[in-house]
Coordinates of C-alpha atoms in Angstrom, one line a residue:
M1 CA 4.9 -25.6 3.0
K2 CA 3.1 -22.8 5.2
E3 CA 3.6 -23.1 9.0
F4 CA 1.9 -20.7 11.8
V5 CA 3.7 -20.8 14.7
L6 CA 3.6 -18.6 17.9
R7 CA 6.1 -16.0 18.0
K8 CA 8.6 -16.1 21.1
E9 CA 7.1 -14.4 24.1
P10 CA 9.1 -12.3 26.4
S11 CA 8.9 -12.8 30.1
E12 CA 5.8 -11.9 32.2
K13 CA 8.0 -9.2 34.1
K14 CA 9.0 -7.6 30.8
L15 CA 5.7 -7.5 29.3
E16 CA 3.8 -6.3 32.5
P17 CA 4.5 -2.7 31.7
L18 CA 3.0 -2.7 28.3
K19 CA 0.1 -5.1 29.3
A20 CA -0.8 -2.6 32.0
L21 CA -0.5 0.4 29.7
L22 CA -2.8 -1.1 27.0
G23 CA -4.9 -3.4 29.1
S24 CA -4.7 -6.3 27.1
R25 CA -2.1 -9.4 27.0
S26 CA -2.5 -9.8 23.4
L27 CA -2.1 -6.0 22.3
A28 CA 1.0 -6.0 24.5
L29 CA 2.5 -8.6 22.6
V30 CA 1.4 -7.5 19.2
C31 CA 3.2 -3.8 20.1
W32 CA 6.3 -6.0 21.7
N33 CA 6.5 -7.8 18.2
R34 CA 6.6 -4.7 16.6
G35 CA 9.7 -3.5 18.6
L36 CA 6.8 -1.3 20.5
K37 CA 8.1 -1.8 24.0
T38 CA 7.1 1.2 25.7
L39 CA 4.8 4.3 25.6
K40 CA 7.0 6.2 23.9
D41 CA 7.5 4.1 21.2
I42 CA 3.6 3.4 20.6
E43 CA 3.3 7.1 20.4
Q44 CA 5.9 7.7 17.8
F45 CA 5.2 4.8 15.8
T46 CA 1.2 6.1 15.9
S47 CA 2.1 9.7 15.4
D48 CA 2.8 11.6 12.4
Q49 CA 6.5 11.8 11.7
P50 CA 8.1 14.4 9.5
L51 CA 9.6 12.9 5.8
L52 CA 13.3 12.8 5.0
A53 CA 14.4 15.6 3.0
S54 CA 14.2 14.9 -0.5
S55 CA 18.1 16.3 -0.5
E56 CA 19.2 13.3 0.8
L57 CA 18.2 11.4 -2.2
Y58 CA 22.1 11.4 -4.0
D59 CA 22.6 13.3 -7.1
V60 CA 19.0 14.6 -6.9
D61 CA 20.2 18.2 -7.7
G62 CA 21.5 16.8 -10.7
V63 CA 18.4 16.6 -12.1
Y64 CA 17.5 20.2 -11.5
R65 CA 20.9 21.7 -13.1
L66 CA 19.8 19.5 -16.3
L67 CA 16.0 20.6 -16.0
V68 CA 17.4 24.4 -15.7
K69 CA 19.6 23.6 -18.8
H70 CA 16.7 22.3 -21.1
K71 CA 13.9 24.3 -19.8
K72 CA 16.2 27.0 -21.4
L73 CA 17.0 25.4 -24.8
N74 CA 13.1 24.5 -24.7
S75 CA 14.3 21.1 -25.1
K76 CA 11.8 18.1 -25.9
I77 CA 11.7 16.0 -22.5
V78 CA 10.6 12.4 -22.1
V79 CA 9.8 10.8 -19.3
Y80 CA 10.6 6.8 -19.7
G81 CA 8.8 4.7 -17.8
D82 CA 7.5 1.2 -16.8
Y83 CA 4.1 -0.7 -17.5
D84 CA 3.4 -1.8 -14.3
A85 CA 1.3 -0.1 -11.7
D86 CA 4.6 1.6 -9.8
G87 CA 5.7 2.7 -13.2
A88 CA 2.2 4.3 -14.4
V89 CA 2.3 6.0 -11.1
A90 CA 5.8 7.4 -11.1
G91 CA 5.4 8.4 -14.7
A92 CA 2.3 10.4 -14.0
V93 CA 3.6 12.2 -11.0
L94 CA 6.6 13.1 -12.6
W95 CA 5.2 14.2 -16.4
R96 CA 2.4 16.1 -14.6
F97 CA 4.6 18.1 -12.9
L98 CA 7.0 19.0 -15.8
A99 CA 4.1 19.7 -18.0
K100 CA 1.6 21.3 -15.9
T101 CA 3.4 23.0 -13.3
L102 CA 7.1 23.9 -14.8
K103 CA 5.3 24.0 -17.8
V104 CA 8.3 22.3 -20.0
N105 CA 7.6 20.5 -23.4
A106 CA 7.5 17.0 -22.0
T107 CA 5.6 13.8 -22.9
V108 CA 5.7 10.3 -21.5
Y109 CA 7.3 7.2 -23.3
I110 CA 6.0 3.8 -21.8
P111 CA 7.5 0.7 -23.0
D112 CA 5.7 -2.4 -24.9
R113 CA 6.1 -5.1 -22.4
H114 CA 5.9 -7.7 -25.7
E115 CA 8.0 -5.8 -28.3
E116 CA 10.7 -4.2 -25.9
G117 CA 10.3 -5.6 -22.8
Y118 CA 11.4 -3.9 -19.4
G119 CA 13.5 -1.0 -19.1
L120 CA 15.6 0.9 -21.5
N121 CA 15.2 -0.2 -25.2
R122 CA 17.8 1.0 -27.5
Q123 CA 15.8 1.1 -30.5
A124 CA 13.0 3.3 -28.9
L125 CA 15.8 5.7 -27.4
D126 CA 17.1 6.0 -30.9
T127 CA 14.0 6.7 -32.1
L128 CA 13.7 9.2 -29.5
A129 CA 16.7 10.7 -29.9
K130 CA 16.5 11.0 -33.8
S131 CA 12.9 12.8 -33.1
G132 CA 14.7 15.8 -31.3
V133 CA 14.5 15.1 -27.8
G134 CA 17.0 16.7 -25.7
L135 CA 16.3 15.1 -22.3
V136 CA 15.1 11.4 -21.1
I137 CA 14.3 11.0 -17.5
T138 CA 13.9 7.6 -16.6
V139 CA 11.1 6.5 -13.9
D140 CA 11.1 2.9 -12.5
C141 CA 13.7 1.7 -14.6
G142 CA 17.1 2.3 -16.3
I143 CA 19.4 1.1 -13.1
R144 CA 20.8 -1.9 -14.9
D145 CA 21.0 -0.4 -18.4
S146 CA 24.4 1.3 -18.3
A147 CA 25.5 0.2 -21.5
I148 CA 22.6 1.5 -23.8
I149 CA 22.8 4.7 -21.5
A150 CA 26.6 5.2 -22.8
G151 CA 25.9 4.1 -26.2
I152 CA 23.1 6.4 -26.9
M153 CA 24.8 9.3 -25.0
A154 CA 27.6 8.8 -27.1
S155 CA 25.5 8.5 -30.4
Y156 CA 23.4 11.5 -29.9
P157 CA 23.2 15.3 -28.3
I158 CA 21.2 14.0 -25.5
D159 CA 21.0 14.0 -21.6
I160 CA 19.5 11.1 -19.7
I161 CA 19.0 11.0 -16.0
V162 CA 17.8 7.8 -14.4
T163 CA 15.5 7.4 -11.5
D164 CA 15.0 3.8 -10.2
H165 CA 14.7 2.0 -6.8
H166 CA 15.5 -1.6 -8.3
Q167 CA 18.5 -3.5 -7.1
P168 CA 21.6 -2.0 -8.5
S169 CA 24.3 -4.8 -10.4
G170 CA 27.3 -4.1 -11.9
E171 CA 28.5 -0.9 -13.5
L172 CA 26.4 2.0 -12.6
P173 CA 25.0 4.2 -15.7
K174 CA 27.5 7.1 -16.3
T175 CA 25.3 10.0 -15.7
V176 CA 22.8 11.5 -13.1
V177 CA 21.4 8.7 -11.3
V178 CA 18.9 9.1 -8.3
H179 CA 18.5 5.7 -6.4
P180 CA 18.0 5.0 -3.1
L181 CA 20.5 2.3 -3.0
Y182 CA 23.4 4.5 -4.7
P183 CA 26.3 2.8 -3.8
G184 CA 28.3 4.7 -1.0
H185 CA 25.2 7.1 -0.6
E186 CA 22.3 5.1 0.2
S187 CA 19.1 6.8 1.5
K188 CA 17.6 6.4 5.0
N189 CA 14.7 5.0 3.2
R190 CA 16.8 2.5 1.1
F191 CA 13.7 0.3 -0.1
T192 CA 11.1 2.1 -1.3
S193 CA 9.1 2.4 -4.8
G194 CA 9.7 3.9 -8.1
G195 CA 6.8 6.2 -7.4
V196 CA 8.3 7.3 -4.2
V197 CA 11.6 8.3 -5.5
A198 CA 9.9 10.0 -8.9
W199 CA 7.3 11.8 -6.0
K200 CA 10.6 12.8 -3.9
V201 CA 12.2 14.3 -7.0
V202 CA 9.3 16.2 -7.6
R203 CA 9.0 17.6 -4.1
Y204 CA 13.2 18.7 -4.5
L205 CA 12.3 20.3 -7.7
E206 CA 9.4 22.2 -6.2
D207 CA 11.3 23.7 -3.5
K208 CA 14.2 24.5 -6.2
F209 CA 11.8 26.1 -8.2
S210 CA 10.2 28.1 -5.7
F211 CA 6.9 26.2 -5.8
S212 CA 4.9 25.2 -3.0
H213 CA 4.5 21.3 -2.1
E214 CA 0.4 21.7 -3.1
Y215 CA 1.5 19.6 -6.5
S216 CA 3.2 16.8 -4.8
D217 CA 0.6 17.0 -1.8
S218 CA -2.7 16.8 -4.2
V219 CA -1.1 13.2 -5.8
V220 CA 0.1 11.3 -2.8
D221 CA -2.6 9.1 -2.7
L222 CA -1.4 7.8 -6.2
V223 CA 2.1 7.2 -4.5
G224 CA 0.3 5.1 -1.8
I225 CA -0.9 3.1 -4.4
S226 CA 3.0 2.0 -5.6
L227 CA 4.1 1.4 -2.5
V228 CA 1.6 -0.9 -2.0
T229 CA 1.6 -2.7 -5.4
D230 CA 5.1 -3.0 -5.6
M231 CA 5.2 -4.5 -1.9
M232 CA 7.5 -2.2 -0.1
P233 CA 8.2 -2.1 3.5
L234 CA 6.0 -0.1 5.1
I235 CA 7.9 1.0 7.8
G236 CA 9.7 4.3 8.3
E237 CA 9.2 7.1 5.8
N238 CA 7.1 4.6 3.5
R239 CA 4.7 4.2 6.1
E240 CA 4.6 7.9 6.7
I241 CA 3.8 8.4 3.1
L242 CA 1.3 5.7 2.8
K243 CA -0.5 7.4 5.6
R244 CA -0.8 10.5 4.3
A245 CA -2.0 8.8 1.1
I246 CA -4.6 6.9 2.6
R247 CA -5.7 10.4 4.5
K248 CA -6.0 11.8 1.1
M249 CA -7.7 9.2 -0.7
R250 CA -10.6 9.1 2.1
S251 CA -11.0 12.9 1.9
S252 CA -10.3 14.6 -1.2
P253 CA -9.0 11.7 -4.1
S254 CA -7.1 12.3 -6.9
L255 CA -9.1 11.8 -10.1
G256 CA -7.7 8.4 -10.9
T257 CA -7.8 7.2 -7.4
K258 CA -11.8 8.5 -7.3
V259 CA -12.6 6.9 -10.7
L260 CA -11.0 3.7 -9.8
A261 CA -13.0 3.5 -6.4
E262 CA -16.1 4.6 -8.2
I263 CA -15.9 1.6 -10.7
T264 CA -15.0 -1.1 -7.9
Q265 CA -17.8 0.1 -6.0
V266 CA -15.8 0.8 -3.1
P267 CA -17.1 4.0 -1.1
V268 CA -13.6 6.1 -1.1
E269 CA -13.8 6.5 2.9
D270 CA -13.5 3.0 3.2
L271 CA -9.8 2.5 0.9
S272 CA -7.3 0.7 2.8
T273 CA -4.2 -1.0 1.9
Y274 CA -6.0 -4.0 1.0
H275 CA -7.9 -2.3 -2.1
L276 CA -4.7 -0.5 -2.8
G277 CA -2.9 -3.9 -3.3
F278 CA -6.1 -6.3 -4.2
V279 CA -8.6 -4.4 -6.2
L280 CA -7.5 -0.7 -7.6
G281 CA -3.7 -2.1 -8.2
P282 CA -4.6 -5.1 -10.1
R283 CA -6.6 -2.6 -12.7
L284 CA -3.6 0.0 -13.1
N285 CA -1.2 -3.4 -13.4
A286 CA -3.6 -5.1 -16.2
S287 CA -3.2 -2.6 -18.9
G288 CA 0.2 -3.0 -18.8
R289 CA 0.0 -6.8 -18.5
I290 CA -2.2 -7.6 -21.7
G291 CA -3.6 -4.2 -23.0
N292 CA -2.4 -0.5 -24.0
Q293 CA 0.4 0.2 -21.7
Y294 CA -0.5 4.0 -21.8
T295 CA -4.2 3.6 -20.5
S296 CA -3.1 3.5 -16.6
V297 CA -0.7 6.2 -16.9
R298 CA -3.8 8.6 -19.2
L299 CA -6.0 7.4 -16.0
L300 CA -3.7 8.8 -13.7
S301 CA -3.0 11.8 -15.7
T302 CA -6.1 13.3 -17.0
D303 CA -7.7 16.2 -15.4
S304 CA -11.2 15.5 -17.3
L305 CA -13.7 13.2 -15.5
F306 CA -15.1 11.9 -18.5
Q307 CA -11.7 10.8 -19.9
A308 CA -10.9 9.3 -16.6
R309 CA -14.3 7.1 -16.3
K310 CA -13.2 6.2 -19.9
Y311 CA -9.9 4.7 -18.9
A312 CA -11.3 3.3 -15.8
Q313 CA -13.8 1.3 -17.7
E314 CA -10.8 0.3 -20.1
V315 CA -8.8 -1.0 -17.3
H316 CA -11.8 -2.5 -15.4
E317 CA -12.5 -4.5 -18.6
I318 CA -9.0 -5.7 -19.4
N319 CA -8.7 -6.8 -15.5
V320 CA -11.3 -9.0 -16.2
T321 CA -9.8 -10.5 -19.3
R322 CA -6.6 -10.8 -17.4
Q323 CA -8.2 -12.6 -14.4
A324 CA -9.5 -15.4 -17.2
L325 CA -5.8 -15.6 -18.5
T326 CA -4.7 -16.1 -14.9
K327 CA -7.2 -19.0 -14.5
S328 CA -6.1 -20.9 -17.9
M329 CA -2.5 -20.3 -17.7
L330 CA -2.2 -21.4 -13.8
E331 CA -4.0 -24.7 -14.7
A332 CA -1.7 -25.1 -17.6
A333 CA 1.2 -24.5 -15.0
E334 CA 0.0 -27.0 -12.5
A335 CA -0.3 -29.7 -15.2
T336 CA 3.3 -28.9 -16.4
R337 CA 5.4 -28.0 -13.1
V338 CA 8.4 -29.6 -11.9
I339 CA 10.2 -29.2 -8.7
V340 CA 13.7 -29.0 -8.5
S341 CA 15.7 -30.6 -5.9
Q342 CA 12.5 -30.6 -3.6
K343 CA 13.2 -26.7 -3.4
I344 CA 12.0 -24.8 -6.1
A345 CA 8.9 -25.4 -8.7
I346 CA 9.5 -24.1 -12.2
A347 CA 6.5 -24.2 -15.3
S348 CA 6.8 -23.3 -18.8
G349 CA 4.5 -23.2 -21.7
E350 CA 4.7 -22.0 -25.3
G351 CA 2.7 -18.5 -26.0
W352 CA 2.0 -18.0 -22.3
E353 CA 1.1 -14.2 -22.0
D354 CA 4.2 -12.7 -20.6
G355 CA 2.1 -10.4 -18.5
I356 CA 0.4 -12.8 -16.5
I357 CA 3.6 -15.1 -15.7
G358 CA 4.5 -13.3 -12.6
L359 CA 1.0 -13.9 -11.3
V360 CA 1.2 -17.6 -12.3
A361 CA 4.6 -18.0 -10.6
G362 CA 3.0 -16.2 -7.3
K363 CA 0.1 -18.5 -7.4
L364 CA 2.0 -21.6 -7.8
M365 CA 4.4 -20.5 -4.6
N366 CA 1.6 -20.0 -2.7
S367 CA -0.4 -23.5 -3.7
L368 CA 3.0 -25.8 -3.5
G369 CA 4.7 -23.5 -0.8
L370 CA 7.8 -23.3 -2.8
P371 CA 9.6 -20.4 -4.5
A372 CA 8.4 -20.6 -7.8
I373 CA 9.2 -19.7 -11.5
A374 CA 6.9 -19.5 -14.9
V375 CA 8.3 -19.0 -17.9
S376 CA 7.0 -18.2 -21.4
I377 CA 8.5 -19.7 -24.5
D378 CA 8.4 -18.1 -28.1
S379 CA 10.0 -20.3 -30.3
A380 CA 9.6 -18.3 -33.2
K381 CA 11.6 -15.5 -31.8
G382 CA 14.1 -17.8 -29.9
I383 CA 13.2 -16.3 -26.7
A384 CA 11.7 -17.2 -23.4
K385 CA 10.9 -14.8 -20.7
G386 CA 10.5 -15.8 -17.1
S387 CA 8.9 -14.5 -13.8
A388 CA 10.1 -15.8 -10.4
R389 CA 8.6 -15.6 -6.7
S390 CA 9.9 -16.4 -3.3
F391 CA 9.1 -15.8 0.3
G392 CA 11.2 -15.4 3.4
D393 CA 14.9 -14.9 3.4
F394 CA 15.2 -16.7 -0.2
N395 CA 16.6 -14.0 -2.0
I396 CA 15.5 -15.0 -5.8
T397 CA 17.6 -12.2 -7.4
G398 CA 20.5 -13.2 -5.4
F399 CA 19.8 -17.1 -6.5
F400 CA 20.0 -15.8 -10.0
S401 CA 22.6 -14.1 -9.5
G402 CA 24.6 -17.1 -9.1
F403 CA 24.4 -18.1 -13.0
P404 CA 24.1 -14.8 -14.7
D405 CA 25.6 -16.0 -17.8
I406 CA 22.7 -18.1 -19.2
F407 CA 20.5 -15.1 -19.4
E408 CA 20.3 -12.2 -21.6
R409 CA 19.2 -10.2 -18.9
F410 CA 17.3 -10.3 -15.4
G411 CA 16.8 -8.3 -12.2
G412 CA 14.4 -7.6 -9.8
H413 CA 13.9 -7.5 -5.8
S414 CA 14.5 -10.1 -3.0
N415 CA 11.3 -11.9 -3.4
A416 CA 10.4 -11.3 -7.3
A417 CA 12.4 -11.4 -10.4
G418 CA 12.4 -11.5 -13.8
F419 CA 14.9 -12.8 -16.7
T420 CA 15.0 -13.3 -20.4
L421 CA 17.0 -16.4 -22.0
K422 CA 16.7 -18.1 -25.4
S423 CA 14.0 -20.4 -25.8
T424 CA 16.6 -23.4 -26.4
D425 CA 18.2 -23.0 -23.3
I426 CA 15.1 -24.1 -20.8
Q427 CA 17.0 -27.2 -20.0
I428 CA 20.0 -25.4 -19.4
L429 CA 18.5 -23.0 -16.9
L430 CA 16.7 -26.3 -15.3
T431 CA 20.5 -27.8 -14.9
A432 CA 21.6 -24.4 -13.7
I433 CA 18.8 -24.4 -10.7
S434 CA 19.7 -27.9 -9.7
T435 CA 23.4 -27.2 -9.6
E436 CA 23.0 -23.7 -7.8
I437 CA 20.9 -25.5 -5.0
E438 CA 23.2 -28.4 -4.8
A439 CA 26.1 -26.0 -4.2
K440 CA 24.6 -23.5 -2.2
Y441 CA 21.1 -24.2 -0.8
S442 CA 21.2 -27.9 0.0
T443 CA 20.5 -27.2 3.7
Y444 CA 17.5 -24.7 2.7
I445 CA 14.1 -25.8 3.9
P446 CA 11.4 -24.1 1.7
V447 CA 9.0 -23.2 5.0
N448 CA 6.6 -20.1 4.5
R449 CA 6.4 -19.5 8.4
Q450 CA 3.8 -17.3 9.4
F451 CA 4.2 -16.0 13.0
V452 CA 1.2 -15.8 15.5
D453 CA 1.2 -13.0 17.9
S454 CA -0.5 -14.0 20.4
V455 CA -3.3 -16.3 21.8
V456 CA -6.1 -14.2 22.3
S457 CA -9.0 -14.3 24.5
R458 CA -12.7 -13.8 23.7
S459 CA -13.0 -11.3 26.2
E460 CA -10.0 -9.2 25.0
L461 CA -11.7 -8.7 21.9
T462 CA -13.4 -5.3 22.7
E463 CA -13.9 -2.0 20.8
H464 CA -10.7 -0.9 22.5
F465 CA -8.9 -4.0 21.1
F466 CA -9.7 -3.0 17.7
E467 CA -9.5 0.7 18.0
M468 CA -5.7 0.2 19.3
L469 CA -5.2 -2.2 16.3
S470 CA -6.5 0.1 13.8
K471 CA -3.5 2.6 15.1
L472 CA -1.1 0.1 14.2
E473 CA -1.9 0.6 10.5
P474 CA -1.5 1.0 7.4
F475 CA -0.3 -2.9 7.5
G476 CA 1.4 -4.6 4.9
Q477 CA 4.9 -5.7 3.9
A478 CA 7.6 -5.3 7.3
N479 CA 4.2 -4.3 9.2
L480 CA 2.2 -7.2 8.6
P481 CA -1.2 -7.4 10.2
P482 CA -1.3 -9.4 13.5
I483 CA -2.3 -13.1 13.3
F484 CA -4.0 -14.4 16.4
A485 CA -5.0 -17.8 17.5
V486 CA -8.0 -18.8 19.5
K487 CA -8.6 -21.8 21.7
G488 CA -12.0 -23.9 22.5
K489 CA -14.3 -26.7 21.5
I490 CA -16.2 -26.7 18.1
A491 CA -20.0 -26.1 19.2
Q492 CA -21.3 -26.3 15.7
F493 CA -20.6 -25.6 12.1
S494 CA -22.6 -25.3 9.0
L495 CA -21.4 -25.2 5.1
I496 CA -22.6 -22.2 3.5
G497 CA -22.4 -20.3 0.1
Q498 CA -23.8 -20.9 -3.3
Q499 CA -21.0 -24.1 -3.7
G500 CA -20.9 -24.8 -0.2
N501 CA -17.4 -24.8 0.1
H502 CA -17.5 -22.0 2.9
V503 CA -17.7 -23.0 6.7
R504 CA -19.1 -21.1 9.7
I505 CA -18.0 -22.2 13.1
E506 CA -19.0 -21.6 16.3
L507 CA -16.4 -22.0 18.8
E508 CA -17.0 -22.1 22.5
T509 CA -14.0 -20.9 24.6
E510 CA -13.4 -20.6 28.3
D511 CA -15.0 -17.1 28.2
G512 CA -17.6 -17.2 25.8
T513 CA -18.9 -18.0 22.1
L514 CA -16.8 -16.9 19.2
K515 CA -18.6 -16.8 15.5
A516 CA -15.8 -17.7 12.8
M517 CA -15.7 -18.2 9.0
A518 CA -13.5 -20.3 7.1
F519 CA -13.6 -19.2 3.4
D520 CA -12.9 -22.1 1.3
G521 CA -12.6 -24.3 4.4
L522 CA -13.7 -27.6 3.4
K523 CA -10.0 -28.7 4.0
Y524 CA -10.5 -28.1 7.7
L525 CA -13.9 -30.5 8.0
K526 CA -11.8 -33.6 9.4
K527 CA -11.1 -31.2 12.5
L528 CA -14.3 -29.7 12.9
E529 CA -16.2 -32.4 14.5
Q530 CA -18.3 -31.3 17.4
G531 CA -17.2 -31.1 21.1
V532 CA -13.4 -31.6 19.8
Q533 CA -10.8 -29.1 20.9
V534 CA -8.7 -27.2 18.2
V535 CA -7.0 -24.0 17.8
L536 CA -8.0 -21.5 14.6
V537 CA -5.6 -19.1 13.5
G538 CA -6.5 -16.1 11.8
K539 CA -7.6 -12.1 12.4
P540 CA -10.9 -11.3 14.1
K541 CA -12.7 -8.5 12.7
L542 CA -15.6 -6.2 14.1
N543 CA -17.9 -5.8 11.5
E544 CA -20.9 -3.3 11.2
Y545 CA -24.1 -4.2 9.5
N546 CA -26.9 -2.3 9.6
G547 CA -25.8 0.0 12.7
R548 CA -24.9 -3.1 14.5
R549 CA -21.6 -4.6 15.1
E550 CA -20.6 -8.2 14.8
L551 CA -17.4 -9.8 16.0
T552 CA -16.0 -12.5 13.8
F553 CA -13.0 -14.7 13.7
F554 CA -11.6 -14.9 9.8
V555 CA -9.6 -18.3 10.0
E556 CA -6.4 -19.0 8.3
D557 CA -5.6 -22.3 9.7
V558 CA -7.1 -25.1 12.3
V559 CA -4.7 -27.1 13.9
T560 CA -5.0 -29.0 17.3
N561 CA -1.7 -27.5 18.5
L562 CA 0.3 -24.2 18.1
D563 CA 4.1 -24.9 17.8
N564 CA 6.4 -22.4 19.5
E565 CA 9.1 -20.4 17.6

């Protein structure tokens, strides 16, 4: 269940200095809610800050030492990546540096999602080792594959370096491991993307091999995509990297970014976190979900405009297919899903596309307001693959850690996880979920609580207001876009759109009329009687049409009263 509540406000005495500084009570509350309580706080948050030294990543020098060794030996080097957007970015960024700057004999290997699955695959590594590969460097994977790594290194004269960002669990690989959560040696930027880890390794190597940062600076826009698509917290160093990324893509984008913006008809100067997460990112993810897993890496790696446009067209077309598959699978999931103990939704189906189940789980979660699991069953092979999504402080990977023995493998982050188990064990999974809930989560109430920063007045919504909000960007995980409420009477409303499912609203407030738009807003009609007092919850936006600016409030909910935190 989604619920909007008004954040607890400080006393007027505490808020007054900030209000006087910013000229707006709502702006003062937005800053206060983000821990920005003084002019110094605001200036530090909105100005550029130095990045952390790459050398603070534990054992990053081990990467340098092994590269020196294998460069002298002229070894074959393989960057072993992942098939999602983060993995594609990490693989492309590291491979381009190795092959084109360091000029070593390097290639990229991306596992097949369906045949090899996520992470290191023993058979694939056997094949690479037998072909004479001397060094494997993982990106965005490997931290949970200590047994596979130990077996390969014992069987062949091969070195393996692990660079990853996923949650470590159990025994760590006994090799060079670069990970921001390395136990006892955690980075100050503990939660970041695989793309950032690979990029920071590159920056360290640029220093050690006496190169400038010209290359790493040139691909920072790609690294920004990895941060947004992998839903990393946009605070601290992540925020600084993403700010640099957005500036880069708006002024002189990498070829991959440029052609993706071109094919999606987004002017590069308008690119934002929204476009990275919902326009460009899904296309990079699509090829790993249902297409050729190498297409996105090739798109981000090539120096040929012709080839880049070819790959961009491919991922664009794959994404169209992905959208249709998602729609049909979601319909099947909604028809078959069960809810365990009123806490978690789970749906499963024979032959569901492995690469789509994460999207289905996310959409189920949003529609039901519950943590959700989608499982693809392959009875012929005797396996089932699942993907789970959760929200708030419900750590879904931690939840699965309560019954690890039923899985052949599992892993993920706090709000997203994946697993593999025997296809005959679906009922065992349901029982294990129910047992775990009753044992540890009986008091858990699945409420996806969204916080409203302030009740804003019409007169506050000035150009200064929006200019100040823009300085708090980029918004995303851990720096959520501000949500506002506005109170008033319904002056009038009308249905618009080809299907008449959007609602245009005019709200009469105490200090003027406000235009509002509720997309897919038919569910609000019962609350929109003319003259009725309502509270609109959402985000105001200042749009420009034909040189004229127009203020619109985009509605996310309509309520009669707004509860306090």
